Short mmCIF file of C-alpha atoms and ligand atoms in Angstrom, two decimals:
data_model
loop_
_atom_site.label_atom_id
_atom_site.label_comp_id
_atom_site.label_asym_id
_atom_site.label_seq_id
_atom_site.Cartn_x
_atom_site.Cartn_y
_atom_site.Cartn_z
CA MET A 1 -7.05 -15.45 -3.62
CA SER A 2 -5.49 -18.88 -3.02
CA ASP A 3 -1.77 -19.21 -2.33
CA ASP A 4 -1.26 -20.72 -5.79
CA ASP A 5 -2.49 -17.53 -7.43
CA VAL A 6 -0.14 -15.22 -5.56
CA PRO A 7 2.61 -13.91 -7.83
CA PHE A 8 6.23 -13.75 -6.77
CA ARG A 9 7.01 -10.39 -5.17
CA ILE A 10 10.09 -8.74 -3.84
CA LEU A 11 8.97 -8.22 -0.27
CA PRO A 12 9.70 -5.36 2.09
CA ARG A 13 12.02 -5.89 5.03
CA ILE A 14 9.90 -5.78 8.15
CA ASN A 15 11.20 -3.86 11.14
CA ASP A 16 9.71 -2.35 14.27
CA ARG A 17 9.13 0.94 12.50
CA ASN A 18 7.16 -0.38 9.53
CA ARG A 19 5.58 -3.57 10.93
CA HIS A 20 2.18 -1.91 11.44
CA PHE A 21 2.03 -1.01 7.75
CA TRP A 22 3.01 -4.37 6.29
CA THR A 23 1.06 -6.57 8.71
CA GLY A 24 -2.16 -4.56 9.19
CA GLY A 25 -3.77 -6.60 6.43
CA ALA A 26 -4.00 -9.52 8.84
CA GLU A 27 -6.89 -7.59 10.39
CA GLY A 28 -7.94 -6.06 7.08
CA GLU A 29 -6.57 -2.67 8.10
CA LEU A 30 -4.43 -0.22 6.21
CA ARG A 31 -2.41 1.44 8.96
CA PHE A 32 -0.24 4.51 9.17
CA LEU A 33 1.60 6.37 11.85
CA ARG A 34 -0.32 9.49 12.80
CA CYS A 35 0.82 12.46 14.82
CA GLN A 36 -1.39 12.65 17.89
CA ASP A 37 -0.76 16.38 18.27
CA ASP A 38 -1.76 17.69 14.85
CA GLY A 39 -3.30 14.68 13.07
CA THR A 40 -0.68 14.38 10.32
CA TYR A 41 -0.33 10.93 8.78
CA VAL A 42 3.32 9.99 8.42
CA HIS A 43 4.37 7.85 5.48
CA PRO A 44 6.88 6.35 4.94
CA PRO A 45 7.26 5.70 8.67
CA THR A 46 9.72 7.92 10.50
CA SER A 47 10.26 8.65 14.16
CA ARG A 48 9.10 12.28 13.97
CA CYS A 49 6.13 14.11 12.53
CA PRO A 50 7.24 15.98 9.38
CA LYS A 51 4.93 18.90 10.24
CA CYS A 52 5.63 19.61 13.91
CA GLN A 53 8.76 17.47 14.47
CA GLY A 54 6.98 15.91 17.43
CA LYS A 55 7.45 12.28 18.42
CA ASN A 56 3.90 11.70 19.63
CA LEU A 57 3.05 9.21 16.89
CA ALA A 58 0.60 6.33 17.09
CA VAL A 59 -0.62 3.73 14.63
CA GLU A 60 -4.09 4.33 13.22
CA ALA A 61 -6.14 2.59 10.54
CA VAL A 62 -7.51 4.56 7.62
CA SER A 63 -10.63 3.83 5.56
CA GLY A 64 -8.80 1.86 2.87
CA ARG A 65 -10.37 4.01 0.19
CA ALA A 66 -8.29 5.92 -2.36
CA THR A 67 -8.35 7.39 -5.83
CA VAL A 68 -5.97 6.71 -8.68
CA HIS A 69 -3.59 9.68 -8.83
CA THR A 70 -1.57 8.40 -11.79
CA PHE A 71 -0.72 5.03 -13.29
CA SER A 72 1.09 3.17 -16.01
CA ILE A 73 0.46 -0.20 -17.59
CA ASN A 74 3.46 -2.47 -17.45
CA VAL A 75 3.55 -4.82 -20.42
CA GLN A 76 7.15 -5.97 -20.02
CA GLN A 77 8.33 -8.71 -17.63
CA TRP A 78 11.17 -6.65 -16.17
CA MET A 79 11.66 -8.92 -13.20
CA PRO A 80 9.93 -11.90 -11.61
CA GLY A 81 6.52 -10.73 -10.48
CA PRO A 82 2.95 -10.47 -11.60
CA GLU A 83 2.15 -11.53 -15.17
CA PRO A 84 2.04 -8.52 -17.48
CA PRO A 85 0.12 -6.55 -18.41
CA TYR A 86 -0.48 -5.11 -14.96
CA VAL A 87 -1.05 -1.64 -13.58
CA VAL A 88 1.45 0.23 -11.42
CA ALA A 89 -0.35 3.14 -9.81
CA ILE A 90 0.09 5.91 -7.31
CA VAL A 91 -3.10 6.23 -5.29
CA GLU A 92 -3.99 9.09 -2.98
CA LEU A 93 -5.89 8.51 0.24
CA PRO A 94 -8.79 10.78 1.15
CA GLU A 95 -7.52 11.15 4.73
CA GLN A 96 -4.79 13.61 3.78
CA GLU A 97 -3.71 15.50 0.68
CA GLY A 98 -0.48 13.99 -0.57
CA LEU A 99 -0.84 10.75 1.39
CA ARG A 100 -0.01 8.41 -1.46
CA LEU A 101 1.02 4.82 -2.03
CA THR A 102 2.69 3.19 -4.99
CA THR A 103 0.76 0.00 -5.63
CA ASN A 104 -0.91 -2.20 -8.21
CA ILE A 105 -4.50 -1.95 -9.37
CA VAL A 106 -5.93 -5.47 -9.40
CA ASN A 107 -9.23 -7.20 -10.20
CA CYS A 108 -9.65 -4.82 -13.13
CA ALA A 109 -8.63 -4.89 -16.78
CA PRO A 110 -5.61 -2.56 -17.21
CA ASP A 111 -7.40 -0.66 -20.00
CA ASP A 112 -10.26 0.15 -17.63
CA VAL A 113 -8.09 2.02 -15.11
CA ARG A 114 -8.58 5.79 -15.10
CA ILE A 115 -7.06 8.71 -13.22
CA GLY A 116 -9.44 9.72 -10.47
CA MET A 117 -11.03 6.29 -10.30
CA PRO A 118 -12.19 5.30 -6.81
CA VAL A 119 -10.44 2.23 -5.47
CA GLN A 120 -10.24 0.33 -2.21
CA VAL A 121 -7.49 -1.64 -0.56
CA VAL A 122 -7.21 -5.40 -0.88
CA PHE A 123 -4.35 -7.27 0.74
CA GLU A 124 -2.09 -9.85 -0.86
CA ARG A 125 -0.64 -12.21 1.75
CA HIS A 126 2.94 -13.44 1.53
CA GLU A 127 4.94 -15.58 3.93
CA ASP A 128 8.55 -14.53 4.27
CA GLY A 129 10.40 -16.64 6.82
CA ASP A 130 8.87 -15.81 10.19
CA ASP A 131 7.09 -12.77 8.84
CA VAL A 132 3.73 -12.68 7.12
CA VAL A 133 3.50 -9.63 4.90
CA TYR A 134 0.27 -8.17 3.58
CA LEU A 135 0.91 -6.04 0.51
CA PRO A 136 -1.73 -3.33 0.10
CA LEU A 137 -3.05 -3.46 -3.45
CA PHE A 138 -6.13 -1.65 -4.73
CA GLU A 139 -9.19 -2.73 -6.70
CA PRO A 140 -12.09 -0.75 -8.12
CA ALA A 141 -14.47 0.41 -5.39
CA PRO A 142 -18.10 -0.64 -5.87
ZN1 ZN B 1 2.73 16.65 14.26
#
């Protein structure tokens, strides 16, 4: 996708706790914190594992695959952003039950999106001052 095609987005504020998530796309990786003691993925990023309360967390990449958990088609231009209609979806990652992201489904006609559909991550690059942010969006998996 060329820079001219990238829609305006309200971008996340990058900090030391979430940088791995928003910049992993530079290497094509969807990254989460993961507890090194019990394997729990932690999202959104926090300083402790929600399962064991441990602080032994490290950044790990996941497969980038997901399935559509639920979605809606936005037909209204509520704020500056992608041209409607577009799909706002919650996708669930196969690595852990309940590990979900709110995202957009792209490279697919909105009417073709289905619950349970396999999708894969694709990153949309944005420059924001000194930061380069890679928003994880999802497209149909081949
Ligand atoms: Zn843990």
